[in-house]
C-alpha angles and dihedrals in degrees: 000000000000118000113229091224090062092052092045093054091046092050093049090062133233124330107270098175092111096049118097120237096222139011110280098023092111088052093052094250124141120259095239142359128033113006095016122126112283106242125231096260094060092043093050093049090047093053091046089054092048093046091048091053091048090049092051092050091045092050091050099044106024106026091253097298106176094221090050089051090052091047092050090048092049093047091051092049095046096044100042100038091042093054108023102021095239142062124227091265092048091051092048090053096043098246135117142185120250136166117258091264092055096256121129116283096239131202100291095050089046090052095049092043093049096047090053092042090056089057087060098204096079089053095055096048108078142166131237089276089059092246114144121223088256090060093044091052091049092042090235137127132204109232138175118264 
């Protein structure tokens, strides 16, 4: 015979007590506003801005060589994120890169993050907090300003 408690627990669905309600909750970040996780739309527009600038510089200085474009993009990311905490595209979209504790990313984290970002695949694989593998490896997070 089937116990009604077993059916009731089955009908109520899986246990979701360990699942966060919004991206960044597990990291102690707010749900929205300043300091919240930068959503995909802002991040995509920011990288398009940064790549477009790298492409323009590469076209002007290196006749559009694809490796030069990648090098210009990487240099921008490493220098600006390592010193200011944001690239030109990030700034335009109102987001910046910080360490998990909220401190500036710094040069080493910017280097690790950028190298993995240039490989593309780590940036498109992300966790429930919308952090790509490049951010997880660098122990950083992209948040709203």
